[in-house]
Amino acid sequence: MKLADVKFYKSIWLKSDEIYFDDKKEIVFVWRSNMWKSSLLNTIFQKKDLVKTSSKPWKTRLANLFLVENKYYFTDLPGYGFAKLWKELREELDWLISWYLEERKNSIKKVVMLIDSRLWPQDSDFEMYQYILDLELPVLIVLSKSDRLSKSELKKSENYAKQKFFWQEILPISSKTKLGISELEKILKNCLN
Ligand SMILES: Nc1nc2c(ncn2[C@@H]2O[C@H](COP(=O)(O)OP(=O)(O)OP(=O)(O)O)[C@@H](O)[C@H]2O)c(=O)[nH]1
Ligand SMILES: [Mg+2]
């Protein structure tokens, strides 16, 4: 599979959409804002700015679908639970995330969760994780921002995340140094086969 064979497909907001009757296999990227989700998609697609990114949190405010090889969706979701965002918008974004995951449950082959290697996971993170497990969706946890830590700090963070996320496998990544990227691509390709 060539992940570089990709185009923007469409954006979804909280309303009914034909996407929910579409059985194309899908991978979704979810977690808090500013976790490098959109940047990671550009890295695996080998594009500079197909997916919009920003140094300020809350750039992604819709479910943005990208079509790979005309066969698979890779979907960039907004970040959830950002206290500084005004309440109504925050609630709507949280609804969009949960509603999207539920509607597309049968087609989603992996939920890639990006957690910050420098911050201990918070309550909202565990709620989200539990929610995804309750939907029985397959999860891959990646530790983002790995290039900002020393080797030993990263190991510590990895071990901590393993304990907190029930000994799930944790993959440290960086869009900047490309750490973990080829491994991630392998995992994603395998789950779409
Ligand atoms: N040092 C470093 N910075 C990165 C890396 N990946 C992304 N960034 C920067 O982090 C910022 C946020 O990245 P985004 O990809 O927009 O984050 P997001 O999770 O999509 O956030 P929202 O859509 O705003 O919720 C941008 O300024 C990126 O340039 C990386 O691997 N290393
Ligand atoms: Mg984004």
Coordinates of N, CA and C and ligand atoms in Angstrom, one line a residue:
M1 N 0.8 -1.2 0.0 CA 0.0 0.0 0.0 C 0.9 1.3 0.0
K2 N 0.5 2.2 -0.8 CA 1.3 3.5 -0.9 C 0.5 4.6 -0.1
L3 N 1.0 4.9 1.0 CA 0.3 5.9 1.8 C 0.4 7.3 1.2
A4 N 1.4 7.5 0.3 CA 1.5 8.8 -0.4 C 0.5 8.9 -1.5
D5 N -0.2 7.9 -1.8 CA -1.3 7.9 -2.8 C -2.6 8.4 -2.1
V6 N -2.6 9.6 -1.8 CA -3.7 10.1 -0.9 C -4.3 11.4 -1.4
K7 N -5.6 11.6 -1.1 CA -6.2 12.9 -1.4 C -7.1 13.3 -0.3
F8 N -7.4 14.6 -0.1 CA -8.4 15.0 0.9 C -9.7 14.5 0.3
Y9 N -10.5 13.9 1.2 CA -11.8 13.4 0.7 C -13.0 14.4 1.1
K10 N -13.2 14.5 2.4 CA -14.2 15.5 2.9 C -14.1 15.7 4.4
S11 N -14.8 16.7 4.8 CA -14.9 17.1 6.2 C -16.3 16.8 6.7
I12 N -16.4 16.3 8.0 CA -17.7 16.0 8.5 C -18.0 16.8 9.8
W13 N -19.2 17.2 9.9 CA -19.6 17.9 11.2 C -20.8 17.1 11.7
L14 N -21.3 17.6 12.8 CA -22.4 16.8 13.5 C -23.7 16.8 12.6
K15 N -23.8 15.9 11.6 CA -25.0 15.8 10.9 C -24.9 14.4 10.2
S16 N -26.1 14.0 9.7 CA -26.0 12.7 9.0 C -25.3 12.8 7.7
D17 N -24.7 11.8 7.3 CA -23.8 11.8 6.1 C -23.7 10.4 5.5
E18 N -23.5 10.4 4.2 CA -23.5 9.1 3.5 C -22.3 8.3 3.9
I19 N -21.3 8.9 4.6 CA -20.1 8.2 5.0 C -20.5 7.1 6.0
Y20 N -21.6 7.2 6.7 CA -22.0 6.2 7.6 C -22.6 5.0 7.0
F21 N -22.8 5.0 5.6 CA -23.2 3.8 4.9 C -22.1 3.3 4.1
D22 N -20.9 3.8 4.3 CA -19.8 3.4 3.4 C -19.0 2.4 4.2
D23 N -18.6 1.3 3.6 CA -17.9 0.3 4.4 C -16.4 0.3 4.1
K24 N -15.8 1.4 3.6 CA -14.3 1.4 3.4 C -13.7 1.3 4.8
K25 N -12.6 0.6 4.8 CA -11.8 0.4 6.1 C -11.2 1.8 6.5
E26 N -11.0 2.0 7.8 CA -10.6 3.3 8.2 C -9.7 3.2 9.4
I27 N -8.8 4.2 9.5 CA -7.9 4.4 10.6 C -8.2 5.8 11.2
V28 N -8.4 6.0 12.5 CA -8.7 7.3 13.0 C -7.6 7.8 14.0
F29 N -7.3 9.1 14.0 CA -6.3 9.6 14.9 C -7.0 10.5 15.9
V30 N -6.8 10.2 17.1 CA -7.6 10.9 18.1 C -6.7 11.2 19.4
W31 N -7.0 12.2 20.1 CA -6.5 12.5 21.4 C -6.6 14.0 21.7
R32 N -5.9 14.5 22.7 CA -6.1 15.9 23.0 C -5.5 16.8 21.9
S33 N -5.8 18.1 22.0 CA -5.3 19.0 21.0 C -3.8 19.2 21.1
N34 N -3.2 19.6 19.9 CA -1.8 19.9 19.9 C -0.9 18.8 20.2
M35 N -1.3 17.6 19.9 CA -0.5 16.4 20.1 C 0.2 15.9 18.9
W36 N 0.2 16.7 17.8 CA 0.9 16.4 16.6 C 0.1 15.4 15.7
K37 N -1.2 15.3 15.9 CA -1.9 14.3 15.1 C -1.9 14.6 13.6
S38 N -2.2 15.9 13.3 CA -2.3 16.3 11.9 C -0.9 16.2 11.3
S39 N 0.1 16.6 12.1 CA 1.5 16.6 11.6 C 1.9 15.1 11.3
L40 N 1.5 14.2 12.1 CA 1.8 12.8 11.9 C 1.2 12.3 10.6
L41 N 0.0 12.7 10.3 CA -0.6 12.3 9.1 C 0.2 12.8 7.9
N42 N 0.6 14.1 7.9 CA 1.5 14.6 6.8 C 2.7 13.8 6.7
T43 N 3.3 13.4 7.8 CA 4.6 12.6 7.8 C 4.3 11.2 7.1
I44 N 3.3 10.5 7.5 CA 3.1 9.2 6.9 C 2.6 9.3 5.4
F45 N 1.9 10.4 5.1 CA 1.5 10.6 3.7 C 2.7 11.2 2.8
Q46 N 3.8 11.6 3.5 CA 4.9 12.2 2.8 C 4.5 13.5 2.1
K47 N 3.6 14.3 2.8 CA 3.2 15.6 2.2 C 3.6 16.7 3.2
K48 N 3.7 17.9 2.7 CA 4.1 19.0 3.6 C 3.0 19.5 4.3
D49 N 1.9 19.9 3.6 CA 0.8 20.5 4.3 C -0.6 20.1 3.7
L50 N -0.7 18.8 3.4 CA -2.0 18.3 3.0 C -3.0 18.4 4.1
V51 N -2.5 18.0 5.3 CA -3.3 18.1 6.5 C -2.9 19.4 7.3
K52 N -3.9 20.2 7.6 CA -3.6 21.5 8.2 C -3.2 21.4 9.6
T53 N -2.1 22.1 10.0 CA -1.5 22.0 11.3 C -1.3 23.4 11.8
S54 N -1.1 23.6 13.1 CA -0.9 24.9 13.7 C -0.2 24.8 15.0
S55 N 0.6 25.8 15.4 CA 1.3 25.8 16.6 C 0.3 26.1 17.8
K56 N -0.9 26.7 17.4 CA -1.9 26.9 18.4 C -2.8 25.8 18.5
P57 N -3.3 25.4 19.7 CA -4.2 24.3 19.8 C -5.6 24.6 19.1
W58 N -6.3 23.5 18.8 CA -7.6 23.6 18.2 C -7.7 24.0 16.8
K59 N -6.7 23.6 16.0 CA -6.7 23.9 14.6 C -7.8 23.0 13.9
T60 N -7.8 21.7 14.2 CA -8.7 20.7 13.6 C -10.0 20.8 14.3
R61 N -11.1 21.2 13.6 CA -12.4 21.3 14.2 C -13.5 20.5 13.6
L62 N -13.1 19.7 12.6 CA -14.0 18.8 11.9 C -13.4 17.4 11.9
A63 N -14.2 16.4 11.5 CA -13.5 15.1 11.2 C -13.1 15.2 9.7
N64 N -11.8 15.2 9.5 CA -11.3 15.4 8.1 C -10.8 14.0 7.6
L65 N -11.5 13.6 6.5 CA -11.2 12.3 5.9 C -10.2 12.4 4.7
F66 N -9.2 11.6 4.7 CA -8.3 11.5 3.6 C -8.4 10.1 3.0
L67 N -8.4 10.0 1.7 CA -8.7 8.8 1.0 C -7.3 8.3 0.4
V68 N -6.9 7.1 0.9 CA -5.7 6.5 0.5 C -6.0 5.4 -0.6
E69 N -5.3 5.5 -1.7 CA -5.4 4.5 -2.8 C -6.9 4.3 -3.2
N70 N -7.7 5.3 -3.0 CA -9.2 5.2 -3.3 C -9.8 4.0 -2.5
K71 N -9.2 3.6 -1.5 CA -9.7 2.4 -0.8 C -9.9 2.5 0.7
Y72 N -9.1 3.4 1.3 CA -9.1 3.4 2.8 C -9.2 4.9 3.3
Y73 N -9.9 5.1 4.4 CA -10.0 6.4 5.0 C -9.0 6.5 6.1
F74 N -8.3 7.6 6.2 CA -7.4 8.0 7.3 C -8.0 9.3 7.8
T75 N -8.5 9.3 9.1 CA -9.3 10.4 9.5 C -8.7 11.1 10.7
D76 N -8.6 12.4 10.5 CA -8.0 13.3 11.5 C -9.1 13.9 12.3
L77 N -9.2 13.6 13.6 CA -10.3 14.1 14.4 C -9.8 15.3 15.3
P78 N -10.7 16.1 15.7 CA -10.3 17.3 16.6 C -9.8 16.7 17.9
G79 N -9.1 17.6 18.7 CA -8.8 17.2 20.0 C -10.0 17.3 20.9
Y80 N -9.9 16.6 22.1 CA -11.1 16.7 23.0 C -10.8 17.4 24.3
G81 N -11.8 17.7 25.0 CA -11.7 18.2 26.4 C -10.8 19.3 26.6
F82 N -10.8 20.4 25.8 CA -9.8 21.5 26.1 C -10.5 22.6 26.9
A83 N -10.1 22.7 28.2 CA -10.8 23.6 29.1 C -10.9 25.0 28.7
K84 N -9.9 25.5 27.9 CA -9.8 26.9 27.6 C -10.7 27.3 26.4
L85 N -11.3 26.3 25.8 CA -12.2 26.6 24.6 C -13.5 26.9 25.2
W86 N -14.3 27.8 24.5 CA -15.6 28.1 25.1 C -16.5 26.8 25.1
K87 N -17.3 26.8 26.2 CA -18.0 25.6 26.5 C -18.8 24.9 25.4
E88 N -19.6 25.7 24.6 CA -20.4 25.1 23.6 C -19.6 24.4 22.5
L89 N -18.6 25.1 22.1 CA -17.8 24.5 21.0 C -17.1 23.3 21.6
R90 N -16.6 23.3 22.8 CA -15.9 22.2 23.4 C -16.8 21.0 23.4
E91 N -18.1 21.2 23.8 CA -19.1 20.1 23.9 C -19.4 19.6 22.5
E92 N -19.5 20.5 21.6 CA -19.8 20.0 20.2 C -18.7 19.2 19.6
L93 N -17.4 19.6 19.9 CA -16.3 18.8 19.4 C -16.2 17.4 20.1
D94 N -16.5 17.4 21.4 CA -16.5 16.1 22.1 C -17.6 15.2 21.5
W95 N -18.8 15.8 21.2 CA -19.9 15.0 20.6 C -19.4 14.4 19.3
L96 N -18.8 15.3 18.5 CA -18.4 14.9 17.2 C -17.5 13.7 17.2
I97 N -16.5 13.7 18.2 CA -15.6 12.7 18.3 C -16.3 11.4 18.7
S98 N -17.1 11.4 19.7 CA -17.7 10.2 20.2 C -18.8 9.7 19.2
W99 N -19.5 10.6 18.6 CA -20.5 10.2 17.6 C -19.9 9.6 16.3
Y100 N -18.8 10.2 15.9 CA -18.1 9.7 14.7 C -17.5 8.3 15.0
L101 N -16.9 8.1 16.2 CA -16.4 6.7 16.5 C -17.5 5.7 16.5
E102 N -18.7 6.1 17.1 CA -19.8 5.1 17.2 C -20.3 4.8 15.8
E103 N -20.5 5.8 15.0 CA -21.1 5.6 13.7 C -20.2 4.8 12.8
R104 N -18.9 5.0 12.9 CA -18.0 4.3 12.0 C -17.4 3.1 12.6
K105 N -17.9 2.7 13.7 CA -17.3 1.6 14.6 C -17.0 0.3 13.7
N106 N -17.9 -0.1 12.9 CA -17.6 -1.3 12.1 C -16.5 -1.2 11.1
S107 N -16.2 0.0 10.7 CA -15.2 0.1 9.6 C -13.8 0.5 10.2
I108 N -13.8 1.0 11.4 CA -12.6 1.4 12.0 C -11.7 0.3 12.4
K109 N -10.5 0.2 11.8 CA -9.6 -0.9 12.0 C -8.5 -0.6 13.1
K110 N -8.3 0.7 13.3 CA -7.4 1.1 14.4 C -7.7 2.5 14.8
V111 N -7.7 2.7 16.1 CA -7.7 4.1 16.6 C -6.3 4.4 17.1
V112 N -5.7 5.3 16.5 CA -4.3 5.7 16.9 C -4.5 6.9 17.9
M113 N -4.0 6.6 19.2 CA -4.1 7.6 20.2 C -2.8 8.2 20.4
L114 N -2.7 9.5 20.3 CA -1.4 10.2 20.5 C -1.3 10.8 21.9
I115 N -0.4 10.3 22.8 CA -0.3 10.9 24.1 C 1.1 11.6 24.2
D116 N 1.1 12.7 25.0 CA 2.3 13.5 25.1 C 3.3 12.8 26.0
S117 N 4.5 12.5 25.4 CA 5.5 11.8 26.2 C 6.0 12.6 27.4
R118 N 5.7 13.9 27.4 CA 6.2 14.7 28.5 C 5.2 15.0 29.6
L119 N 3.9 14.6 29.3 CA 2.9 14.9 30.3 C 2.3 13.5 30.8
W120 N 2.1 13.4 32.1 CA 1.4 12.2 32.5 C -0.1 12.3 32.1
P121 N -0.6 11.1 31.6 CA -2.0 11.1 31.1 C -2.9 11.6 32.2
Q122 N -4.0 12.4 31.8 CA -4.9 13.0 32.7 C -6.2 12.2 32.8
D123 N -7.1 12.6 33.7 CA -8.4 11.9 33.8 C -9.2 11.8 32.5
S124 N -9.2 13.0 31.8 CA -9.9 13.0 30.5 C -9.3 12.0 29.5
D125 N -8.0 11.8 29.6 CA -7.4 10.8 28.7 C -7.9 9.4 29.0
F126 N -8.0 9.1 30.3 CA -8.4 7.7 30.7 C -9.9 7.5 30.3
E127 N -10.7 8.6 30.4 CA -12.1 8.5 30.0 C -12.2 8.2 28.6
M128 N -11.4 8.9 27.8 CA -11.4 8.7 26.3 C -11.0 7.2 26.0
Y129 N -9.9 6.8 26.7 CA -9.4 5.5 26.4 C -10.4 4.4 26.8
Q130 N -11.1 4.6 27.9 CA -12.1 3.7 28.3 C -13.2 3.6 27.4
Y131 N -13.6 4.8 26.9 CA -14.7 4.9 25.9 C -14.4 4.1 24.6
I132 N -13.1 4.3 24.2 CA -12.7 3.5 23.0 C -12.7 2.0 23.2
L133 N -12.2 1.6 24.4 CA -12.3 0.2 24.8 C -13.7 -0.3 24.8
D134 N -14.6 0.5 25.4 CA -16.0 0.1 25.5 C -16.6 -0.1 24.2
L135 N -16.2 0.6 23.2 CA -16.7 0.4 21.8 C -16.0 -0.8 21.1
E136 N -15.1 -1.4 21.9 CA -14.4 -2.5 21.4 C -13.6 -2.2 20.1
L137 N -13.1 -1.0 20.1 CA -12.2 -0.6 18.9 C -10.8 -1.0 19.2
P138 N -10.0 -1.4 18.2 CA -8.6 -1.7 18.4 C -7.8 -0.5 18.5
V139 N -6.9 -0.4 19.5 CA -6.2 0.8 19.8 C -4.7 0.7 19.6
L140 N -4.1 1.7 19.2 CA -2.6 1.8 19.2 C -2.2 3.1 19.9
I141 N -1.4 3.0 21.0 CA -1.0 4.2 21.7 C 0.3 4.6 21.2
V142 N 0.4 5.8 20.7 CA 1.8 6.3 20.4 C 2.1 7.5 21.3
L143 N 3.4 7.5 21.6 CA 3.9 8.6 22.5 C 4.5 9.7 21.6
S144 N 3.8 10.8 21.5 CA 4.3 11.9 20.6 C 5.2 12.8 21.4
K145 N 5.8 13.7 20.7 CA 6.8 14.6 21.2 C 8.1 14.0 21.7
S146 N 8.4 12.8 21.2 CA 9.5 12.0 21.6 C 10.8 12.7 21.4
D147 N 10.9 13.6 20.4 CA 12.2 14.3 20.1 C 12.5 15.3 21.2
R148 N 11.5 15.6 22.0 CA 11.8 16.6 23.1 C 12.3 16.0 24.4
L149 N 12.5 14.6 24.4 CA 13.0 14.0 25.6 C 14.4 13.3 25.3
S150 N 15.1 13.1 26.4 CA 16.4 12.3 26.3 C 15.9 10.8 26.2
K151 N 16.9 10.0 25.9 CA 16.6 8.5 25.8 C 16.0 8.0 27.1
S152 N 16.7 8.4 28.2 CA 16.3 7.8 29.5 C 14.9 8.4 29.9
E153 N 14.7 9.6 29.7 CA 13.4 10.2 30.0 C 12.3 9.5 29.2
L154 N 12.6 9.3 27.9 CA 11.6 8.6 27.1 C 11.2 7.2 27.6
K155 N 12.3 6.5 28.0 CA 12.1 5.1 28.5 C 11.2 5.2 29.8
K156 N 11.4 6.2 30.6 CA 10.6 6.4 31.8 C 9.1 6.6 31.5
S157 N 9.0 7.5 30.5 CA 7.6 7.9 30.1 C 6.9 6.7 29.5
E158 N 7.7 5.9 28.7 CA 7.1 4.7 28.0 C 6.6 3.7 29.1
N159 N 7.5 3.5 30.1 CA 7.1 2.5 31.1 C 5.9 3.0 31.9
Y160 N 5.8 4.3 32.2 CA 4.7 4.8 32.9 C 3.4 4.7 32.1
A161 N 3.5 5.0 30.8 CA 2.3 4.9 30.0 C 1.9 3.4 29.9
K162 N 2.8 2.5 29.8 CA 2.5 1.1 29.8 C 1.7 0.7 31.0
Q163 N 2.1 1.1 32.1 CA 1.4 0.7 33.4 C 0.0 1.3 33.4
K164 N -0.1 2.6 33.0 CA -1.4 3.3 33.0 C -2.4 2.8 32.0
F165 N -1.9 2.4 30.9 CA -2.8 1.9 29.8 C -2.7 0.4 29.7
F166 N -2.8 -0.3 30.9 CA -3.0 -1.7 31.0 C -2.0 -2.5 30.1
W167 N -0.7 -2.1 30.1 CA 0.4 -2.8 29.5 C 0.2 -2.9 28.0
Q168 N -0.6 -2.0 27.4 CA -0.7 -1.9 26.0 C 0.7 -1.7 25.4
E169 N 0.9 -2.1 24.1 CA 2.2 -1.7 23.5 C 2.2 -0.2 23.2
I170 N 3.3 0.4 23.5 CA 3.4 1.9 23.3 C 4.5 2.2 22.3
L171 N 4.2 3.0 21.3 CA 5.2 3.3 20.3 C 5.6 4.7 20.3
P172 N 6.8 5.0 20.7 CA 7.3 6.4 20.7 C 7.5 6.9 19.2
I173 N 7.0 8.1 18.9 CA 7.2 8.6 17.6 C 7.6 10.1 17.6
S174 N 8.1 10.5 16.4 CA 8.4 11.9 16.2 C 8.2 12.2 14.7
S175 N 7.4 13.2 14.3 CA 7.3 13.5 12.9 C 8.6 14.2 12.5
K176 N 9.3 14.8 13.5 CA 10.5 15.6 13.1 C 11.7 14.6 12.9
T177 N 12.0 13.7 13.8 CA 13.2 12.9 13.6 C 12.8 11.6 12.9
K178 N 11.5 11.3 12.7 CA 11.0 10.1 12.0 C 11.1 8.8 12.9
L179 N 11.4 9.1 14.2 CA 11.4 7.9 15.1 C 10.1 7.2 15.1
G180 N 10.1 5.9 14.9 CA 8.9 5.1 15.0 C 8.0 5.1 13.8
I181 N 8.3 5.9 12.8 CA 7.4 6.1 11.7 C 7.2 4.9 10.8
S182 N 8.4 4.2 10.5 CA 8.2 3.1 9.6 C 7.5 1.9 10.4
E183 N 7.7 1.8 11.7 CA 7.0 0.8 12.4 C 5.5 1.1 12.5
L184 N 5.2 2.3 12.6 CA 3.8 2.7 12.6 C 3.1 2.4 11.3
E185 N 3.8 2.7 10.2 CA 3.3 2.4 8.9 C 3.0 1.0 8.7
K186 N 4.0 0.2 9.2 CA 3.8 -1.3 9.1 C 2.6 -1.8 9.8
I187 N 2.4 -1.3 11.0 CA 1.2 -1.7 11.8 C -0.1 -1.3 11.1
L188 N -0.1 -0.1 10.6 CA -1.3 0.4 10.0 C -1.6 -0.4 8.7
K189 N -0.6 -0.6 7.9 CA -0.8 -1.4 6.7 C -1.4 -2.8 7.0
N190 N -0.8 -3.4 8.0 CA -1.2 -4.8 8.4 C -2.7 -4.8 8.8
C191 N -3.1 -3.8 9.6 CA -4.5 -3.9 10.1 C -5.5 -3.5 9.0
L192 N -5.0 -3.0 7.8 CA -6.0 -2.8 6.7 C -6.1 -4.0 5.8
N193 N -5.2 -4.9 5.9 CA -5.2 -6.1 5.0 C -6.3 -7.0 5.2
Ligands
LIG1 N1 9.4 19.2 17.7 C1 8.3 18.7 17.0 N2 7.2 19.5 16.7 C2 6.2 18.9 16.0 C3 6.2 17.6 15.6 N3 5.0 17.3 15.0 C4 4.3 18.4 15.0 N4 5.0 19.4 15.7 C5 4.4 20.8 15.9 O1 3.4 20.8 16.9 C6 2.4 21.7 16.6 C7 1.0 21.1 16.7 O2 0.8 20.1 15.7 P1 -0.6 19.6 15.0 O3 -0.2 18.5 14.1 O4 -1.3 20.8 14.4 O5 -1.4 19.1 16.3 P2 -2.9 18.5 16.4 O6 -2.8 17.3 17.4 O7 -3.4 18.1 15.0 O8 -3.7 19.6 17.1 P3 -5.2 20.3 16.8 O9 -5.6 20.0 15.4 O10 -4.9 21.8 16.9 O11 -6.1 19.8 17.9 C8 2.7 22.3 15.2 O12 3.3 23.6 15.4 C9 3.7 21.3 14.6 O13 4.7 21.9 13.8 C10 7.4 16.8 15.9 O14 7.5 15.6 15.6 N5 8.4 17.4 16.6
MG2 MG -5.0 18.8 14.0

